[in-house]
Short mmCIF file of C-alpha atoms in Angstrom, two decimals:
data_model
loop_
_atom_site.label_atom_id
_atom_site.label_comp_id
_atom_site.label_asym_id
_atom_site.label_seq_id
_atom_site.Cartn_x
_atom_site.Cartn_y
_atom_site.Cartn_z
CA MET A 1 -10.69 -6.18 9.76
CA ILE A 2 -7.85 -3.80 9.07
CA MET A 3 -8.69 -1.20 11.71
CA ALA A 4 -6.08 -2.25 14.29
CA ILE A 5 -3.06 -2.96 12.16
CA ALA A 6 0.42 -2.23 13.49
CA LEU A 7 1.24 -2.61 10.03
CA PHE A 8 -0.48 -1.33 1.71
CA SER A 9 2.39 0.06 -1.34
CA THR A 10 3.88 0.32 -3.64
CA MET A 11 5.10 -0.56 -4.62
CA ALA A 12 6.47 -1.13 -8.09
CA ILE A 13 8.20 2.25 -8.09
CA ALA A 14 11.75 1.02 -7.45
CA GLN A 15 12.93 -2.18 -9.07
CA ASP A 16 16.60 -1.62 -8.24
CA SER A 17 18.53 -1.58 -4.96
CA GLU A 18 17.27 1.84 -3.88
CA PRO A 19 15.18 1.41 -0.72
CA LEU A 20 11.51 2.29 -0.76
CA TYR A 21 9.66 3.56 2.30
CA LEU A 22 5.90 3.93 2.45
CA ILE A 23 3.23 5.50 4.64
CA PHE A 24 -0.19 3.86 4.43
CA GLU A 25 -3.08 5.98 5.66
CA PHE A 26 -6.44 4.24 5.92
CA MET A 27 -9.58 6.34 5.45
CA HIS A 28 -13.12 5.65 6.57
CA VAL A 29 -15.76 7.61 4.67
CA ASP A 30 -19.17 8.01 6.25
CA GLU A 31 -22.28 7.25 4.24
CA GLY A 32 -23.24 10.28 2.18
CA GLN A 33 -19.71 11.69 2.10
CA GLY A 34 -18.50 9.86 -1.02
CA ASN A 35 -18.65 12.86 -3.36
CA ALA A 36 -17.10 15.17 -0.79
CA TYR A 37 -14.26 12.73 -0.22
CA ALA A 38 -13.63 12.43 -3.96
CA GLU A 39 -13.44 16.23 -4.13
CA THR A 40 -11.06 16.26 -1.15
CA GLU A 41 -8.59 13.85 -2.72
CA ALA A 42 -8.77 15.64 -6.08
CA PHE A 43 -7.74 18.81 -4.25
CA TRP A 44 -4.92 17.09 -2.33
CA GLU A 45 -3.59 15.32 -5.42
CA LYS A 46 -2.30 18.66 -6.70
CA VAL A 47 -0.60 19.32 -3.35
CA HIS A 48 1.09 15.92 -3.45
CA ALA A 49 2.22 16.54 -7.03
CA GLN A 50 3.89 19.71 -5.76
CA ARG A 51 5.50 17.76 -2.89
CA VAL A 52 7.07 15.46 -5.50
CA LYS A 53 8.34 18.50 -7.46
CA ASN A 54 9.76 19.95 -4.23
CA GLY A 55 11.59 16.71 -3.42
CA ASP A 56 9.60 15.99 -0.25
CA CYS A 57 8.46 12.57 -1.51
CA ILE A 58 8.68 10.49 -4.68
CA GLY A 59 5.03 9.55 -5.12
CA TRP A 60 1.49 9.36 -3.81
CA ASP A 61 -1.42 7.02 -4.53
CA LEU A 62 -5.11 6.67 -3.70
CA TRP A 63 -6.56 3.15 -3.54
CA ARG A 64 -10.21 2.09 -3.26
CA LEU A 65 -10.48 -0.93 -0.98
CA GLU A 66 -12.78 -3.95 -1.15
CA PRO A 67 -14.80 -5.05 0.72
CA ASN A 68 -15.82 -1.55 1.74
CA GLY A 69 -19.09 -1.48 3.65
CA GLN A 70 -19.68 0.93 6.51
CA LYS A 71 -18.99 -1.83 9.05
CA GLN A 72 -15.95 -3.29 7.26
CA GLY A 73 -13.30 -0.74 8.18
CA ALA A 74 -11.53 1.65 5.80
CA GLN A 75 -12.85 2.08 2.26
CA PHE A 76 -9.82 3.97 0.92
CA MET A 77 -6.09 4.08 1.47
CA THR A 78 -3.51 6.68 0.50
CA VAL A 79 0.13 5.69 0.04
CA SER A 80 3.01 8.18 0.23
CA LEU A 81 6.35 6.93 -1.13
CA TYR A 82 9.86 7.97 -0.12
CA ASN A 83 13.47 7.00 -0.84
CA ASP A 84 14.63 8.44 2.48
CA PRO A 85 13.34 7.38 5.93
CA VAL A 86 14.06 10.83 7.41
CA LYS A 87 11.84 12.49 4.78
CA MET A 88 9.21 9.87 5.49
CA MET A 89 9.15 10.70 9.20
CA THR A 90 9.39 14.49 8.85
CA GLY A 91 7.02 14.83 5.88
CA GLY A 92 8.68 17.84 4.27
CA ASP A 93 7.21 21.33 4.01
CA PHE A 94 3.46 20.88 3.49
CA ASN A 95 2.83 24.63 3.79
CA LYS A 96 5.18 25.35 0.89
CA ALA A 97 3.63 22.59 -1.23
CA TRP A 98 0.15 23.94 -0.43
CA THR A 99 1.14 27.50 -1.40
CA ASP A 100 2.98 26.37 -4.53
CA ALA A 101 0.01 24.27 -5.64
CA TYR A 102 -2.63 26.92 -4.87
CA PRO A 103 -0.92 30.34 -4.83
CA ASN A 104 -4.18 32.29 -5.19
CA LEU A 105 -6.11 30.56 -2.42
CA THR A 106 -7.23 33.00 0.30
CA ASP A 107 -6.92 32.22 4.01
CA SER A 108 -10.66 31.67 4.29
CA GLU A 109 -10.65 29.36 1.27
CA SER A 110 -7.74 27.39 2.73
CA THR A 111 -9.60 27.03 6.01
CA ALA A 112 -12.69 25.82 4.14
CA LYS A 113 -10.63 23.18 2.31
CA MET A 114 -9.18 21.90 5.58
CA GLU A 115 -12.65 21.74 7.13
CA MET A 116 -13.92 19.83 4.09
CA THR A 117 -11.01 17.40 4.43
CA ALA A 118 -11.77 16.73 8.08
CA LYS A 119 -15.50 16.32 7.48
CA SER A 120 -15.28 14.06 4.43
CA ARG A 121 -13.27 11.23 6.03
CA ASP A 122 -11.73 9.84 9.20
CA LEU A 123 -8.06 8.86 9.20
CA THR A 124 -8.33 5.56 11.08
CA HIS A 125 -4.63 4.69 11.29
CA ARG A 126 -1.22 5.39 9.79
CA VAL A 127 1.47 2.76 9.17
CA PHE A 128 5.17 3.09 8.30
CA LEU A 129 6.62 0.39 6.04
CA ARG A 130 9.73 -0.58 4.14
CA GLN A 131 9.74 -2.65 0.98
CA ILE A 132 12.04 -5.63 1.49
CA ASP A 133 11.47 -7.73 -1.63
CA LEU A 134 10.02 -7.42 -5.14
CA THR A 135 9.88 -9.45 -8.33
CA LYS A 136 11.81 -8.25 -11.36
CA ASP A 137 9.29 -6.80 -13.78
CA ASP A 138 8.52 -3.64 -15.72
CA PHE A 139 5.02 -3.09 -14.35
CA ASP A 140 4.48 0.67 -13.93
CA MET A 141 1.17 0.40 -12.05
CA PRO A 142 -1.30 2.36 -14.24
CA LEU A 143 -4.67 3.54 -12.94
CA GLY A 144 -6.99 0.57 -12.54
CA THR A 145 -4.24 -1.68 -11.18
CA LEU A 146 -5.54 -4.30 -8.75
CA ALA A 147 -3.51 -5.16 -5.66
CA VAL A 148 -4.38 -8.18 -3.53
CA ILE A 149 -2.98 -7.32 -0.10
CA ASN A 150 -2.20 -10.07 2.39
CA PHE A 151 -1.74 -8.98 6.01
CA MET A 152 0.69 -11.34 7.75
CA LYS A 153 1.78 -11.63 11.35
CA ALA A 154 5.06 -13.42 12.03
CA LYS A 155 4.94 -15.61 15.11
CA PRO A 156 7.20 -14.62 18.03
CA GLY A 157 10.85 -15.07 17.12
CA GLN A 158 10.04 -16.19 13.55
CA SER A 159 10.16 -12.91 11.61
CA ALA A 160 13.56 -13.53 9.98
CA ALA A 161 12.70 -17.15 9.15
CA TYR A 162 9.40 -16.07 7.63
CA GLU A 163 11.06 -13.42 5.44
CA LYS A 164 13.71 -15.92 4.34
CA MET A 165 11.08 -18.45 3.28
CA GLU A 166 9.08 -15.88 1.34
CA SER A 167 12.18 -14.69 -0.53
CA GLU A 168 13.96 -17.98 -1.12
CA VAL A 169 11.10 -20.45 -1.56
CA PHE A 170 8.07 -18.54 -2.80
CA LYS A 171 9.50 -15.54 -4.65
CA PRO A 172 10.86 -17.74 -7.49
CA PHE A 173 7.33 -19.12 -7.94
CA HIS A 174 5.92 -15.58 -8.04
CA GLN A 175 8.64 -14.52 -10.49
CA SER A 176 7.74 -17.37 -12.84
CA ASP A 177 4.08 -16.45 -12.56
CA VAL A 178 4.90 -12.85 -13.52
CA GLU A 179 6.93 -14.02 -16.50
CA SER A 180 4.13 -16.31 -17.69
CA GLY A 181 1.49 -13.56 -17.44
CA GLY A 182 -0.34 -14.88 -14.38
CA ARG A 183 0.13 -11.61 -12.52
CA ALA A 184 1.92 -8.30 -12.97
CA SER A 185 4.12 -8.08 -9.87
CA TRP A 186 4.68 -9.39 -6.34
CA GLY A 187 6.35 -7.78 -3.34
CA MET A 188 6.80 -7.83 0.41
CA LEU A 189 6.71 -5.03 3.02
CA ARG A 190 7.83 -4.96 6.64
CA ASN A 191 6.40 -2.89 9.47
CA MET A 192 9.26 -0.43 9.76
CA LEU A 193 8.85 0.80 13.33
CA GLY A 194 8.55 -2.61 14.93
CA TYR A 195 5.43 -4.21 16.31
CA ALA A 196 4.16 -5.32 19.68
CA THR A 197 2.91 -8.81 20.49
CA GLU A 198 -0.71 -7.69 20.19
CA ALA A 199 -0.19 -5.84 16.91
CA TYR A 200 -2.43 -6.87 14.03
CA SER A 201 0.31 -7.64 11.51
CA SER A 202 4.05 -7.44 10.98
CA HIS A 203 4.34 -7.89 7.20
CA ILE A 204 2.38 -7.40 4.02
CA THR A 205 2.71 -9.30 0.76
CA PHE A 206 0.99 -7.95 -2.32
CA ASP A 207 0.08 -9.44 -5.68
CA MET A 208 -0.38 -6.91 -8.47
CA TYR A 209 -2.68 -7.52 -11.43
CA THR A 210 -3.53 -5.35 -14.42
CA GLY A 211 -7.14 -5.61 -13.25
CA TYR A 212 -9.82 -8.10 -12.31
CA ASP A 213 -9.64 -9.67 -15.78
CA GLN A 214 -6.08 -10.85 -15.15
CA PHE A 215 -6.95 -11.78 -11.57
CA PHE A 216 -9.79 -14.08 -12.60
CA ASN A 217 -8.66 -15.19 -16.06
CA GLY A 218 -4.86 -14.90 -16.12
CA GLY A 219 -4.35 -18.06 -14.13
CA SER A 220 -1.06 -19.42 -12.91
CA ASN A 221 0.79 -21.53 -15.45
CA VAL A 222 3.54 -22.38 -12.98
CA PRO A 223 3.29 -25.83 -11.33
CA VAL A 224 3.73 -26.00 -7.57
CA THR A 225 6.71 -28.17 -6.65
CA GLU A 226 6.72 -30.75 -3.90
CA ALA A 227 9.19 -28.60 -1.96
CA GLN A 228 6.83 -25.63 -2.19
CA GLN A 229 3.89 -27.75 -1.00
CA LYS A 230 5.89 -28.72 2.06
CA ALA A 231 6.92 -25.09 2.51
CA TYR A 232 3.25 -24.03 2.58
CA GLN A 233 2.77 -26.35 5.54
CA LYS A 234 5.90 -25.02 7.22
CA MET A 235 4.80 -21.43 6.59
CA ASN A 236 1.88 -21.87 8.99
CA GLU A 237 4.43 -22.44 11.75
CA LEU A 238 6.10 -19.11 10.97
CA ARG A 239 3.22 -16.69 10.43
CA ASP A 240 -0.54 -16.21 10.48
CA LEU A 241 -2.46 -14.85 7.51
CA LYS A 242 -4.62 -12.28 9.32
CA SER A 243 -6.73 -10.96 6.43
CA VAL A 244 -6.84 -10.22 2.70
CA THR A 245 -8.19 -7.10 1.02
CA HIS A 246 -8.27 -5.82 -2.56
CA GLY A 247 -7.23 -2.34 -3.65
CA THR A 248 -7.88 -0.61 -6.97
CA LEU A 249 -5.64 2.33 -7.91
CA VAL A 250 -7.77 5.41 -8.62
CA ARG A 251 -5.26 8.29 -8.34
CA LYS A 252 -1.49 8.38 -8.80
CA VAL A 253 1.27 11.00 -8.63
CA ARG A 254 4.90 10.39 -9.65
#
């Protein structure tokens, strides 16, 4: 369902006014390649850690997606985080990060690692995003964090109105839910490079939980107001909810 997105973040790395830019890369892993893919990302995690040290990015994550069958699209997603859109688009010096991370790797070993990377997964699509809203919280997104990711598509001419409603009407509800322990965080992302009429989605909202225990048992203690009930009805005139997927954080570099 998420294969054709013009479009997951985070996401809770910057709670202040500093902008946050993200690259989502969705990975499809063929049956029988699970162990090889795990080995691939373990190798690359050290490279991304070096990229952070070199100032090329400010973070990197690996998320396991659900549902994740062979016919259900990508099973994993990597997220690279930046505080500068130029660095996001240029990527920094990967060769330097590679050499710094693995100074004793021979040329033949490097080639073998690249071949393993290519064989273990298919990069289905890459998306450039900017975080445009976030609840105030101190959630630092430990391993095991659950993110419920909602793919939204604003209707033609309604993007600004949709963002305004999310921030002014629904964000206070999400903030109260965070403060009462119903969830850990909430945020909103915008497709940074624009989107065509036929694009899959234009925005993403995400609900962060400490895990499935909070998701199923935390519950929302915040009553829905009459104004919010009416806003839910109005929201359908501004955007379509295209799909929902769950992501569990399995690797993290900061």
